[in-house]
Every structure is written in structure tokens, then in C-alpha cells.
mmCIF file of C-alpha atoms in Angstrom:
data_model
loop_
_atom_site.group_PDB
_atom_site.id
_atom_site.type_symbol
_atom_site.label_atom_id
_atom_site.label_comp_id
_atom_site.label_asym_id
_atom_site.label_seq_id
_atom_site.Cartn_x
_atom_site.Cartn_y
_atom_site.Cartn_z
ATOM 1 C CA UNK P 1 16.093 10.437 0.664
ATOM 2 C CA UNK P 2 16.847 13.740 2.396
ATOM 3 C CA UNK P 3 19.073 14.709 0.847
ATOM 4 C CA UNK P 4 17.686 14.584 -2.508
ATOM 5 C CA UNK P 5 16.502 18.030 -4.216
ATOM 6 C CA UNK P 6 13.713 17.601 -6.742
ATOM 7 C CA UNK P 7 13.090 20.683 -9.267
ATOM 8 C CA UNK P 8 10.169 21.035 -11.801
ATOM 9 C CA UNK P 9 10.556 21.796 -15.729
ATOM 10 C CA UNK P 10 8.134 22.975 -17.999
ATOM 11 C CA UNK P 11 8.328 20.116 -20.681
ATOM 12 C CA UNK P 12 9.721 22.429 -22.550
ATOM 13 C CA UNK P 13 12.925 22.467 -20.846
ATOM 14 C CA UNK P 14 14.031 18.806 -21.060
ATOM 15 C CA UNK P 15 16.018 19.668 -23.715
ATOM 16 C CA UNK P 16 18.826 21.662 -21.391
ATOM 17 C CA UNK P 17 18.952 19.080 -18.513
ATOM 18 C CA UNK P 18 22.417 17.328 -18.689
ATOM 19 C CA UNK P 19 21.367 13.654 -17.731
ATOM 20 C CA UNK P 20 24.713 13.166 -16.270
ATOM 21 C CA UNK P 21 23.949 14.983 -13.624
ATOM 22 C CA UNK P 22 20.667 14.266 -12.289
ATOM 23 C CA UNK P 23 19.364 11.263 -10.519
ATOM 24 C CA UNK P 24 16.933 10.447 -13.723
ATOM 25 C CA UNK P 25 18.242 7.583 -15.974
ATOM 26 C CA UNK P 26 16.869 9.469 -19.455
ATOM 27 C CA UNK P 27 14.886 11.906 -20.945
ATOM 28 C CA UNK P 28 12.639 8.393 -21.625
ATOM 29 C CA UNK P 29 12.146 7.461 -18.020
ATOM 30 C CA UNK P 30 10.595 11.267 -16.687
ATOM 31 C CA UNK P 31 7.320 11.525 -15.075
ATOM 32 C CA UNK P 32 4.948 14.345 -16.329
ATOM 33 C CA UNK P 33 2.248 15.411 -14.828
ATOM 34 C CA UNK P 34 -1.548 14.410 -16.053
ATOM 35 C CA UNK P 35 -1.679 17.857 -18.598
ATOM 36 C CA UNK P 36 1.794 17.149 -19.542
ATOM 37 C CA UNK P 37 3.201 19.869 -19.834
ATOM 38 C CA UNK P 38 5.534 19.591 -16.452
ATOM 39 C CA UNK P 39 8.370 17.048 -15.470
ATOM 40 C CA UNK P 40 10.971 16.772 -12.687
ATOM 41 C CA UNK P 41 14.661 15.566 -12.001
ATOM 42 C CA UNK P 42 16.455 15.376 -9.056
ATOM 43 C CA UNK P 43 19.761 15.439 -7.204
ATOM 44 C CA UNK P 44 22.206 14.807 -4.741
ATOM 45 C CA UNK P 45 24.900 17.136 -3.559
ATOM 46 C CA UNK P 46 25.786 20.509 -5.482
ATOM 47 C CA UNK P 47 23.060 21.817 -7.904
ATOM 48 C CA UNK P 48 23.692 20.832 -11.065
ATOM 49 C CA UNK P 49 24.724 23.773 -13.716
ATOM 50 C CA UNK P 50 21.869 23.036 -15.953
ATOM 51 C CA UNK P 51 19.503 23.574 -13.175
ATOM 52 C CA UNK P 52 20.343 26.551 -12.449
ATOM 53 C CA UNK P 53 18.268 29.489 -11.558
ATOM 54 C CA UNK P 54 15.223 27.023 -10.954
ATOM 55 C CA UNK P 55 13.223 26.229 -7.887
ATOM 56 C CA UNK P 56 14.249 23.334 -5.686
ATOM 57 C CA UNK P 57 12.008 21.381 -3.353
ATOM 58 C CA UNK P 58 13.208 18.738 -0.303
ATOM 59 C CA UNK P 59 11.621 15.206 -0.996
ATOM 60 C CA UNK P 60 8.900 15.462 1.362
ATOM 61 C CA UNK P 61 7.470 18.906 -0.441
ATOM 62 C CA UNK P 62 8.030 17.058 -3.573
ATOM 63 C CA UNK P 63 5.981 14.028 -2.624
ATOM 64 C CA UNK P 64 2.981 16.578 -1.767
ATOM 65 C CA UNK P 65 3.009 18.141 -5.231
ATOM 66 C CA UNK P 66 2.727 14.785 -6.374
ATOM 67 C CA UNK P 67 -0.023 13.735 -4.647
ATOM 68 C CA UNK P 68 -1.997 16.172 -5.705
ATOM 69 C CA UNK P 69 -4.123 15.802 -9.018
ATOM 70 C CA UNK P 70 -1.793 17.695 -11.166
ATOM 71 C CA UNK P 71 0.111 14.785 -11.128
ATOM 72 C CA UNK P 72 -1.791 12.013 -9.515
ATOM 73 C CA UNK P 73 -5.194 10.663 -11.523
ATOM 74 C CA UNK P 74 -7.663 10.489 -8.767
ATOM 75 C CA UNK P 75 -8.472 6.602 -7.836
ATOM 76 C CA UNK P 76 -12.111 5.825 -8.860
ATOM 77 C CA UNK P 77 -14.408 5.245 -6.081
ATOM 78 C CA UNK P 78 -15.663 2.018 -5.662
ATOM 79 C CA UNK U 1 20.861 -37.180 22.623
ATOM 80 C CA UNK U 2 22.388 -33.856 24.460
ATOM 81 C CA UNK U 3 20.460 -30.901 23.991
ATOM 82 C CA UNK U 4 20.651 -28.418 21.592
ATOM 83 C CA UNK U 5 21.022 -24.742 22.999
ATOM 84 C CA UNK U 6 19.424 -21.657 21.590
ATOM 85 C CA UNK U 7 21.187 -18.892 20.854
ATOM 86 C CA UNK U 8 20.744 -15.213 19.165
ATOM 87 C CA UNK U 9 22.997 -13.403 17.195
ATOM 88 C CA UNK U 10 24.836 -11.934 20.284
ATOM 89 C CA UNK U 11 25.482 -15.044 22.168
ATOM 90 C CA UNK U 12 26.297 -16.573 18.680
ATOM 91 C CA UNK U 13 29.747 -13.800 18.547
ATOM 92 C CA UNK U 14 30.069 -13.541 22.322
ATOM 93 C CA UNK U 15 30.771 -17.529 21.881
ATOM 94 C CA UNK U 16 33.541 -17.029 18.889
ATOM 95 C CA UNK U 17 34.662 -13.821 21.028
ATOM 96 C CA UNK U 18 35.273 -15.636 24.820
ATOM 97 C CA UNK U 19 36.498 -18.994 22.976
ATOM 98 C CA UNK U 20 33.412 -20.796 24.028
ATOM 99 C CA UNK U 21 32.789 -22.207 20.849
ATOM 100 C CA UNK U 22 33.532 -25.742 20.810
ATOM 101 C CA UNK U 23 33.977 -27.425 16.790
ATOM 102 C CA UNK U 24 31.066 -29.943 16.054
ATOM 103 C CA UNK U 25 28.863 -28.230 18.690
ATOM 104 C CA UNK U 26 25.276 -27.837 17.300
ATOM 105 C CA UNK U 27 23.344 -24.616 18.066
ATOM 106 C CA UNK U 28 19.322 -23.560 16.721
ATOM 107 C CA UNK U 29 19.248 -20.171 15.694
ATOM 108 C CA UNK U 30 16.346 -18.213 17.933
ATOM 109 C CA UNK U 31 13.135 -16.607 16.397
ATOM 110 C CA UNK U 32 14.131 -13.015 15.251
ATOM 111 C CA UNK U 33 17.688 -14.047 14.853
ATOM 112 C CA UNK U 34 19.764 -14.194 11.141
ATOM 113 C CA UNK U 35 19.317 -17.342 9.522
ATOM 114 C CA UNK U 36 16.766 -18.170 12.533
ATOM 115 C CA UNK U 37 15.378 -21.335 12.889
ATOM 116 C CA UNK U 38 18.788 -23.136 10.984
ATOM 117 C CA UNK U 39 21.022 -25.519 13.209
ATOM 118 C CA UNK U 40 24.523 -23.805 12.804
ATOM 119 C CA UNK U 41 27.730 -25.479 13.576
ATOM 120 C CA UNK U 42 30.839 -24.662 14.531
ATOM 121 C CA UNK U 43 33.552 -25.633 12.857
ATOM 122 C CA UNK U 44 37.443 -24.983 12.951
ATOM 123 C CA UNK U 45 36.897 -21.138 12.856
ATOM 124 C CA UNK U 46 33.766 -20.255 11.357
ATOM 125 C CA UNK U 47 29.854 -21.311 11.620
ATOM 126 C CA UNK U 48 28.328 -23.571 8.829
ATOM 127 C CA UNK U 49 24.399 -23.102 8.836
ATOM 128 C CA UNK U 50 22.292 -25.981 7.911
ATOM 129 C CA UNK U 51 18.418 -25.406 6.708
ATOM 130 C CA UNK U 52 16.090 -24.070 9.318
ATOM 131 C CA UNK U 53 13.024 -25.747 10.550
ATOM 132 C CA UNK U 54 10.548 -25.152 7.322
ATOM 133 C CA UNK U 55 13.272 -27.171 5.533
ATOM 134 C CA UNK U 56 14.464 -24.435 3.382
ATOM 135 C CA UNK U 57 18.153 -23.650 3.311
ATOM 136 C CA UNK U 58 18.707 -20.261 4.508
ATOM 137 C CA UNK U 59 20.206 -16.950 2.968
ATOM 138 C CA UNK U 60 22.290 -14.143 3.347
ATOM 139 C CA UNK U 61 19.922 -11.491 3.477
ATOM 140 C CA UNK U 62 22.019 -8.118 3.643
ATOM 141 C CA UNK U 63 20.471 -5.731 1.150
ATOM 142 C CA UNK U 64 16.544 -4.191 -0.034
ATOM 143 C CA UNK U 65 15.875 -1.394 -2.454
ATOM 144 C CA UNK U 66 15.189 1.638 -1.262
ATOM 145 C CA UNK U 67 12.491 3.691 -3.375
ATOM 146 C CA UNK U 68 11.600 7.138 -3.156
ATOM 147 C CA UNK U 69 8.103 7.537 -4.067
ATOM 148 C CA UNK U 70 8.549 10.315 -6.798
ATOM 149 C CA UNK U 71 9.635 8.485 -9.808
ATOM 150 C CA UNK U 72 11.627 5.734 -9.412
ATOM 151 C CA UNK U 73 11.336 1.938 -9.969
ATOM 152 C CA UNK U 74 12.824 -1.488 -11.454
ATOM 153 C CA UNK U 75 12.285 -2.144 -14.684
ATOM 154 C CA UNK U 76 12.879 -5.719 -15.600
ATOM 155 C CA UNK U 77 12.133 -5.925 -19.538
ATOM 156 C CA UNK U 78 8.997 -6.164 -21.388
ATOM 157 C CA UNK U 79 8.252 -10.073 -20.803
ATOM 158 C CA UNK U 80 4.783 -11.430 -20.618
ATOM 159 C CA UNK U 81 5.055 -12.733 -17.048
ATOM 160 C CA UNK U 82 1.171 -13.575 -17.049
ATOM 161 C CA UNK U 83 -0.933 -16.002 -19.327
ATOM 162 C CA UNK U 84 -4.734 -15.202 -17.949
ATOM 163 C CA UNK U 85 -5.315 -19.272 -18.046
ATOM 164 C CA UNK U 86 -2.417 -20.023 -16.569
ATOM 165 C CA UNK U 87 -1.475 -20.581 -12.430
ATOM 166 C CA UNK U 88 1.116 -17.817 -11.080
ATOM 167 C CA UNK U 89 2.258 -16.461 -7.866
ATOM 168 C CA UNK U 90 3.935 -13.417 -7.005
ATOM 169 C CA UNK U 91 6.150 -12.983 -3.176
ATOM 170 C CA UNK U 92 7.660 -10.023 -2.061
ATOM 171 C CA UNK U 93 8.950 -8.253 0.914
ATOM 172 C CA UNK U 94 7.821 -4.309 1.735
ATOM 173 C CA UNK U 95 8.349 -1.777 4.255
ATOM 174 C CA UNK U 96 6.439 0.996 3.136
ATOM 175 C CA UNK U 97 6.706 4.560 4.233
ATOM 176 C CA UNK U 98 3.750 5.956 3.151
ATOM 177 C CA UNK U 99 0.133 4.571 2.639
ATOM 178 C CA UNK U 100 -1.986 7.223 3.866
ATOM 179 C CA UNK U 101 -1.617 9.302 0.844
ATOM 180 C CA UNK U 102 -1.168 7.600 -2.051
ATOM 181 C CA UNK U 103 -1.693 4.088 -3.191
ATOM 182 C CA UNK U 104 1.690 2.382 -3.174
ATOM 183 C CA UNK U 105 2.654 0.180 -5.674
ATOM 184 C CA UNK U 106 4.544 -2.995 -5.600
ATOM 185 C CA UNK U 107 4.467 -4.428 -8.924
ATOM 186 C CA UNK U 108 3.335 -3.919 -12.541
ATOM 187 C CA UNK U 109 3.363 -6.995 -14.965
ATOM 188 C CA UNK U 110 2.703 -7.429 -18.622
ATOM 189 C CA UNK U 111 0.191 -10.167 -19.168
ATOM 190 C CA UNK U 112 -1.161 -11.686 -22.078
ATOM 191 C CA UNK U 113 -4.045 -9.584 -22.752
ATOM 192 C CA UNK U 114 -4.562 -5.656 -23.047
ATOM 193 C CA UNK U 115 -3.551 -4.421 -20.045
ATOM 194 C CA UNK U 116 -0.840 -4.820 -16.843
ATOM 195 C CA UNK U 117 -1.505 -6.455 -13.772
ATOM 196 C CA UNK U 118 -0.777 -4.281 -10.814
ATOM 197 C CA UNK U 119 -0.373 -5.345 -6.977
ATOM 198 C CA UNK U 120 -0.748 -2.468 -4.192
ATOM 199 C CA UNK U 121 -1.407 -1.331 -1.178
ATOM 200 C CA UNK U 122 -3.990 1.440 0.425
ATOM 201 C CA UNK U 123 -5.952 2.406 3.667
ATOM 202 C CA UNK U 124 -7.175 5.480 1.907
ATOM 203 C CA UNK U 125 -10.494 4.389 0.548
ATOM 204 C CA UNK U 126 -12.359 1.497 2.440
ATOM 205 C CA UNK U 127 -12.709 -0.461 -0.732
ATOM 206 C CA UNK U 128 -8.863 -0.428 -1.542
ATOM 207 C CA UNK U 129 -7.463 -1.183 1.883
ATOM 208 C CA UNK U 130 -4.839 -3.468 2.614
ATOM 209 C CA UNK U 131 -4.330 -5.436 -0.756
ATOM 210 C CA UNK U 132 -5.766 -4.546 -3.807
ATOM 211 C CA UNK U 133 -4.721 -6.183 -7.489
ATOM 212 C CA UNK U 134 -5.875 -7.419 -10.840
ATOM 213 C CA UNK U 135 -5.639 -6.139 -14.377
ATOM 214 C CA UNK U 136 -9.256 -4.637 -15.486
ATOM 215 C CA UNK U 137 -12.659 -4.935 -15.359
ATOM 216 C CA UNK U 138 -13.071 -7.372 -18.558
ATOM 217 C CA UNK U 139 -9.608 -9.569 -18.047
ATOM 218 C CA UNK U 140 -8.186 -10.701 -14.975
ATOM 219 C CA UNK U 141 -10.349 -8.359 -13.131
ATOM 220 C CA UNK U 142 -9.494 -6.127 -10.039
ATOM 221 C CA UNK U 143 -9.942 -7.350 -6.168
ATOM 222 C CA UNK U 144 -9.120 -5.952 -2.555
ATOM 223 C CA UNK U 145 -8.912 -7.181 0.709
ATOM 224 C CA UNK U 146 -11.134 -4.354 1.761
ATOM 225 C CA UNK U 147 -9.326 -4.464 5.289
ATOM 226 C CA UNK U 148 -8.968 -1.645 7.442
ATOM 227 C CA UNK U 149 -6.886 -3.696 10.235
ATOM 228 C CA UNK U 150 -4.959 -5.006 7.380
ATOM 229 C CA UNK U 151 -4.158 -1.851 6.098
ATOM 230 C CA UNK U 152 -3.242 -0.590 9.422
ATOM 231 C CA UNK U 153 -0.971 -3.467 9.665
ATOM 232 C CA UNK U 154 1.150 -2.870 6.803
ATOM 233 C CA UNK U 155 1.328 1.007 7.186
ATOM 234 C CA UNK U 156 4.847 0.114 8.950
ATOM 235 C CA UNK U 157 7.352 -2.426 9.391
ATOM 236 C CA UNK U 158 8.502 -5.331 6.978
ATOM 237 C CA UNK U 159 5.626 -7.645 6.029
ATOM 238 C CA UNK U 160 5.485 -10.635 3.611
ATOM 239 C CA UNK U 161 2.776 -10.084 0.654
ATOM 240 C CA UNK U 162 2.256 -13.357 -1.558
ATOM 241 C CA UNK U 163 -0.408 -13.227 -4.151
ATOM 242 C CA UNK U 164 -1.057 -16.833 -6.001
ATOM 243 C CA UNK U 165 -3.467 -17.219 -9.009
ATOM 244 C CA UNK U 166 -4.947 -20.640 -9.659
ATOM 245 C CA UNK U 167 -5.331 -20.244 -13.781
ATOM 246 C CA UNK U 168 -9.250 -20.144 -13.598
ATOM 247 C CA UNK U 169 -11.049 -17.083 -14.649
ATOM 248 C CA UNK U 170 -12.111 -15.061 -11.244
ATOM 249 C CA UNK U 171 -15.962 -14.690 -12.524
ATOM 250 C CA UNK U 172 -15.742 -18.751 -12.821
ATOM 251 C CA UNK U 173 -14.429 -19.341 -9.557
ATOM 252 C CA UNK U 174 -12.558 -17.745 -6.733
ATOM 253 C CA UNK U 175 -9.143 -17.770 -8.155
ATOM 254 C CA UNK U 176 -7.156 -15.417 -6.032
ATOM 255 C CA UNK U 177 -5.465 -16.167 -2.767
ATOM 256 C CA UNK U 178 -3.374 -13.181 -0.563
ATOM 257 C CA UNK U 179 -1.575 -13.490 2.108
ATOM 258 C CA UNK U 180 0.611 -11.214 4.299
ATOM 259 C CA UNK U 181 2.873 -12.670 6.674
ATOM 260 C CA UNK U 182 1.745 -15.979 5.867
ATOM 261 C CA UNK U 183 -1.407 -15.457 7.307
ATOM 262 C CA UNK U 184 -4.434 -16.033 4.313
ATOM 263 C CA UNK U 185 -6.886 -12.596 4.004
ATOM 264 C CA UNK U 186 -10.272 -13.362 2.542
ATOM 265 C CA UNK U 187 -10.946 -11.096 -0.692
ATOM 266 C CA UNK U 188 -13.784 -8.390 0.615
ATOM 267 C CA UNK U 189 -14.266 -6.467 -2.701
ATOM 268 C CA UNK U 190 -13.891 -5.503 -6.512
ATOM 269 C CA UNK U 191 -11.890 -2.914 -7.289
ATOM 270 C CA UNK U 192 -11.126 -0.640 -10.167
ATOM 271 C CA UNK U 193 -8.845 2.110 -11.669
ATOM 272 C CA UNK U 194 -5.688 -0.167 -12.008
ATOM 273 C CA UNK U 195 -4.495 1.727 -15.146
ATOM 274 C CA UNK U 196 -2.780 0.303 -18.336
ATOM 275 C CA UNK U 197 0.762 -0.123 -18.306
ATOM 276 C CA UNK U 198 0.287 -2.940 -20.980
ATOM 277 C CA UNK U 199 3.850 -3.616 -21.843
ATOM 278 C CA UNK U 200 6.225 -3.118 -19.046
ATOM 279 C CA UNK U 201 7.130 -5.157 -15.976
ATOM 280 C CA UNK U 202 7.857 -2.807 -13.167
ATOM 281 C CA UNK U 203 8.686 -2.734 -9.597
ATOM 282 C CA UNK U 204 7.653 -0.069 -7.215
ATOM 283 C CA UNK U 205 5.688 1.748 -9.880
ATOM 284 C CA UNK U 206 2.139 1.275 -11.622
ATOM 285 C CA UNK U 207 -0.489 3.716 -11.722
ATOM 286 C CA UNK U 208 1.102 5.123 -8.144
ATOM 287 C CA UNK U 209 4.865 4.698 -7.176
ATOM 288 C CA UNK U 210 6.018 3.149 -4.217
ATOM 289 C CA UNK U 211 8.300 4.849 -1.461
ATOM 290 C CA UNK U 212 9.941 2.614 0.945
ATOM 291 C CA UNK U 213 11.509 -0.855 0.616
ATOM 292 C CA UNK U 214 11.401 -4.280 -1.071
ATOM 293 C CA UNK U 215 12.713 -6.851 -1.234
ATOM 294 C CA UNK U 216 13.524 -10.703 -2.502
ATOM 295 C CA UNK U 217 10.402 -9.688 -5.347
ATOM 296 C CA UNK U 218 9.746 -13.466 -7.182
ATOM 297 C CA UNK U 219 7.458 -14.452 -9.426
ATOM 298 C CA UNK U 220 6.585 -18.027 -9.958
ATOM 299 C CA UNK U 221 4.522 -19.537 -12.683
ATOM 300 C CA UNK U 222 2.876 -21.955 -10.393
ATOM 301 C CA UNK U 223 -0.083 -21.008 -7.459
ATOM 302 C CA UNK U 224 1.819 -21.634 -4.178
ATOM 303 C CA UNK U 225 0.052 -23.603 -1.605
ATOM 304 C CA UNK U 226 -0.504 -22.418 1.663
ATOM 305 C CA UNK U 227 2.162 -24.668 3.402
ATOM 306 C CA UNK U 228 4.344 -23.056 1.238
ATOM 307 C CA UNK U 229 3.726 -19.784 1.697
ATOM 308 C CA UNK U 230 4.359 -20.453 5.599
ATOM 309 C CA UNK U 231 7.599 -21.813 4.770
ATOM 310 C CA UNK U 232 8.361 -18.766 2.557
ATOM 311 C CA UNK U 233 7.533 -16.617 5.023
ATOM 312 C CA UNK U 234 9.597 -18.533 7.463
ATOM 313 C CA UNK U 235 8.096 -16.249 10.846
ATOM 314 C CA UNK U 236 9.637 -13.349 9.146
ATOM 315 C CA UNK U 237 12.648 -14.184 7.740
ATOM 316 C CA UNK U 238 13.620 -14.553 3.907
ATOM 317 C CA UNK U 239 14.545 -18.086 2.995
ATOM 318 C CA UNK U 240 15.947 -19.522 -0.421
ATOM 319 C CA UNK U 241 13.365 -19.539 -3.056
ATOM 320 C CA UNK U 242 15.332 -21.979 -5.216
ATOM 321 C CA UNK U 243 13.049 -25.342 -4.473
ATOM 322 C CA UNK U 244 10.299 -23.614 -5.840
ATOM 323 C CA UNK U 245 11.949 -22.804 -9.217
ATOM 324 C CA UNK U 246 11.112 -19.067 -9.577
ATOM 325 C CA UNK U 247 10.291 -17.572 -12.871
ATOM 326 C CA UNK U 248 11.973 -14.763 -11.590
ATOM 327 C CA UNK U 249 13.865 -13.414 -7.976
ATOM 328 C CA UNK U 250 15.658 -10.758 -7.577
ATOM 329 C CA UNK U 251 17.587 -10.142 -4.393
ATOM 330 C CA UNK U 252 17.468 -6.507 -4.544
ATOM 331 C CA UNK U 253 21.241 -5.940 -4.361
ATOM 332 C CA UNK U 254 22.638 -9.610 -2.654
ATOM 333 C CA UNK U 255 23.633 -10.948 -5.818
ATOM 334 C CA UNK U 256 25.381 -7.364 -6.732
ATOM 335 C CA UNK U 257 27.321 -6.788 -3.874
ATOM 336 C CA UNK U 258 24.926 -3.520 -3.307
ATOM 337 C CA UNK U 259 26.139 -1.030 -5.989
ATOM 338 C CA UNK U 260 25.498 0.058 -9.652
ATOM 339 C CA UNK U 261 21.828 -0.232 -11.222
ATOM 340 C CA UNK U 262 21.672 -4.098 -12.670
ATOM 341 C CA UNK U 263 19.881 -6.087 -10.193
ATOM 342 C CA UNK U 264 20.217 -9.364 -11.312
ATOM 343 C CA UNK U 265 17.303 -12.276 -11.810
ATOM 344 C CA UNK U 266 17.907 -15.547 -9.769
ATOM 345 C CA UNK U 267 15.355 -17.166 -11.628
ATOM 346 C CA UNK U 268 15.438 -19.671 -14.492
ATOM 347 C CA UNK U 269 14.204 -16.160 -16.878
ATOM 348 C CA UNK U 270 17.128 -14.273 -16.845
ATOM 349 C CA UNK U 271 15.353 -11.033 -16.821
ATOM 350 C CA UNK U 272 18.082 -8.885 -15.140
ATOM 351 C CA UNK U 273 15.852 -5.415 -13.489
ATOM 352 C CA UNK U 274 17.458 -2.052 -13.580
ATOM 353 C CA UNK U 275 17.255 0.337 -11.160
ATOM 354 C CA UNK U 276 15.784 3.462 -12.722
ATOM 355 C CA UNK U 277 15.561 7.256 -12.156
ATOM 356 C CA UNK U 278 17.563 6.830 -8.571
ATOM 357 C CA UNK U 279 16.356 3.989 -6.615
ATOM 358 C CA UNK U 280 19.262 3.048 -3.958
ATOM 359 C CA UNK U 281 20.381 -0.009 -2.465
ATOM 360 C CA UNK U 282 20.092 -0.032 1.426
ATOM 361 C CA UNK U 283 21.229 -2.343 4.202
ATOM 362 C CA UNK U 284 17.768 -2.493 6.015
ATOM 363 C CA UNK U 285 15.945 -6.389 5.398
ATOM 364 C CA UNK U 286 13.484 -8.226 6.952
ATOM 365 C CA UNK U 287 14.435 -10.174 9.621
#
């Protein structure tokens, strides 16, 4: 997976990512973080034209946004 | 009788490759070995395997699913895969890349009441480690293993999870049964937080996605015995699930030649997974 580039949207944004070129099936299968308000897509090879302009992160930085609790509801302790 | 000689995959080739092989001459596949355990013959060119010691024929085992832990999974339909009265079992292979983080998910399936019944894995929170699973509180409950060394065991490598339900309520009796690499782990605690997911049937995602591999996922709707589940686990190598008619089993890319995003069922439920948001097909099994 290293060579995958992940870059985050304000929900907002969806709307201009051309699904055809990202690794994410549909605007139906996205993960958003707990508020909401943020997604991501990702990619392989050259960046695609819609994402342009935006942020990119390598797969491991994108796992540790993810595991924070922006994105990740907090397991209840036991 | 003559004796049957051992051989590994190596001497196996070496034998086609110096001319050595001989047609009708038996051979047992070594421990650790493709297709180990099975007598394979030679015959006028190429092997023929025969079933390995547990009885089960073997496979071709050349492909897993590689996930990447963001937001990818298989989603095979919107099924009710578990009645809360009725026996089930689940089997799957993992080699998981990360459990020190995160709770890794193997499975998410739609049952019969309000809420989806989850399997995963932890060593993050003593409570959670190695194998925890259920639904909710007030249905088919939630349970761990509770076990540190357990967790530490499957932080790395392939290992062999099979979870088997016997159909009774858990509060009425003890209902669940894991085991990982055939080997039976006692239940050590209740567990919580499972989420909803009330209506899918997912692999490698639930309330936390999965990164790493699985493979040969099948769900039965009968509660395996242990003699099977040593058979299925076959000392680390994937056997054919066939005898034990599988609701569903999915090969995770063997019975689609390793490309596109259909991964097709093997069980009697035709419920064909797709590979979604990016999971890739990769050459690394058990074995």
C-alpha cells in the first residue's frame, strides 16, 4: 500500500471528485469522520486532476489521522 | 508395503527437473509444504494429489485479499447470515498488520435482530485482547478472550480464527467456542462497544477496519466441532471446505483468477462479495 496517496475533503467537496479516478468505488462507500464534515479518497500513480491543489498524505500518515478520535469513536472501557 | 518418502516442495521439482520421478510412485507431502500432508503421485508428466491426512481433499491456495486499513472492505450483500436461535460458525484466515492501534476487524454480519455481529481482534485494552465478538449487550451479547499471549500471538503471521455458536442464548449457557490455529481459547470476559452496522455483511470492516490479509472467509450455519476445526485448520494449511457445506466461502481471488472486484461465493448462498474502495488481491496465503 505504499504507493497509495490518501487526500482529505471537506464534505463539501465530494461533489468535484471524478470517481474514475480514485481508488473509492462511490460517493456511497466514503468514510467521514465522527463530526462529518470530512472524507477521503485515494490513489495510485499520477494525481488525479480533480485533486488538485489539495494535500496528500502516504498510507502510514493516513492511518494515524485515522486513529485518532476525529475519525475513530473511542472503544468503551470495559 | 515399500515406504513412502517425504518430500517438500523443492525435492518435489528437483524430482520432475533430474528425471527422478518415476509414474505410480507415491510421495507424502511434508508439514509446511503446498498441499502438505496429501499423498501425491506421479503420473505420465504431472503430479495428481490425493487428500491429506485430516481426510480433506486439498486446494490450490494462490491468492488472499489484501486490505489497507483506511476504508476498504468486502461487501457481500445485505443477507441475514445469523438467526440468534440458530447454530453458526464462522472460519477465516488473517495476517494482520496492525493491532496495536486500532481494533481490527474481520467480519460484520447482519443477524436477525437490531444490530450486526462483529468478530475482531485487539491487544490494546486488556479486556479486548486477542478475540473479541458478539452483537450487543441485550442480543447475542459481546465476549473476549481477554488474552494478552493471545493477542501477542496474532499481532503477526497467518493464523486460523474459527468462531462456532451453538444456537443457545449466551446468558443461558456458554454458547461460544474460539479457536485460533485450532487450538480452543477459553472466553475471559464481556465486552462492549461493537457498534450497529445492522444491515450489511462486511469483511475487513465493522466499527474499525482491518489492514492486512484474509483469506478463505466461510460461514457455516452449523457449530463446528472441535475435530473439525483441527481438520480445517489442517497444521496451517487451507483445505477444501466443501464437506462441510458452507453457507458461504469465498476464496479471496482463487476462483477469479486474482483480478477485477467480484469475489465470488463457493457456498450453496451465492452471495458473490465485492471488493470495495481499493482492496487488492495479493499472492501471499497461509501455508
Amino acid at each position: 500500500m505504499n504507493n497509495r496517496q490518501y487526500v482529505i475533503l471537506n464534505a463539501d467537496e465530494v461533489s468535484t471528485v471524478n470517481f474514475d479516478e480514485v481508488l473509492e468505488t462511490s460517493v456511497d462507500t466514503l468514510r467521514y469522520n465522527v463530526a462529518g464534515d470530512q472524507t477521503f479518497v485515494k490513489y495510485e500513480g499520477a494525481k488525479p486532476r480533480s485533486l488538485y491543489g489539495k494535500d496528500t498524505l502516504s498510507h502510514s500518515a493516513m492511518l494515524t489521522v485515522l486513529a485518532g478520535e476525529a475519525w475513530t469513536q473511542p472503544m468503551e472501557e470495559l | 508395503m515399500s515406504d513412502i518418502t517425504v518430500i517438500n516442495d523443492s525435492e518435489q521439482s528437483s524430482l520432475v527437473t533430474n528425471g527422478l520421478a518415476k509414474n505410480g510412485e507415491l510421495y507424502l507431502k511434508a508439514a509446511g509444504s503446498t498441499d502438505a500432508g496429501a499423498i501425491v503421485v506421479y503420473d505420465s508428466g504431472s503430479w495428481r494429489t490425493f487428500a491429506n491426512e485430516a481426510g480433506l481433499p486439498s486446494i490450490t491456495n494462490t491468492y488472499s485479499v489484501d486490505f489497507d486499513g483506511t476504508n476498504d472492505y468486502m461487501d457481500f450483500g445485505t443477507n441475514t447470515f445469523i438467526n440468534s436461535s440458530s447454530a453458526f460458525s464462522v472460519s477465516a484466515w488473517f495476517d494482520v498488520d496492525n493491532i496495536t492501534t486500532t481494533y481490527p476487524t474481520i467480519c460484520t454480519l447482519k443477524t436477525n435482530l437490531t444490530k450486526g455481529f462483529v468478530i475482531s481482534l485487539s491487544s490494546l485494552q486488556a479486556g479486548y485482547n486477542g478475540v473479541w465478538f458478539g452483537s450487543s449487550h441485550n442480543e447475542l451479547r459481546g465476549f473476549s478472550t481477554g488474552n494478552s499471549t493471545l493477542a501477542t500471538l496474532i499481532s503477526s503471521g497467518w493464523h486460523h480464527l474459527v468462531l462456532t455458536y451453538d444456537g443457545v442464548d449466551p446468558l443461558v449457557s456458554s454458547s461460544f467456542t474460539v479457536y485460533v490455529d485450532g487450538v480452543n481459547y477459553a472466553i475471559g470476559s464481556s465486552a462492549v462497544g461493537l457498534g450497529n452496522y445492522a444491515s450489511v455483511n462486511y469483511v475487513g470492516k465493522g466499527a474499525y477496519q482491518f489492514e492486512g490479509l484474509i483469506d478463505e472467509f466461510a460461514f457455516f450455519n452449523t457449530e463446528l466441532s472441535s475435530t473439525d476445526v483441527t481438520a480445517i485448520y489442517n497444521s496451517g494449511t487451507p483445505t477444501d471446505l466443501s464437506s462441510y457445506s458452507p453457507v458461504g466461502w469465498w476464496r479471496m481471488g482463487d476462483n477469479d483468477s486474482g483480478t477485477g472486484t467480484t469475489v465470488t461465493d463457493q457456498g450453496s448462498g451465492g452471495n458473490d462479495g465485492t471488493l470495495t474502495n481499493g482492496p487488492t488481491f495479493s499472492t501471499t496465503v497461509p501455508s
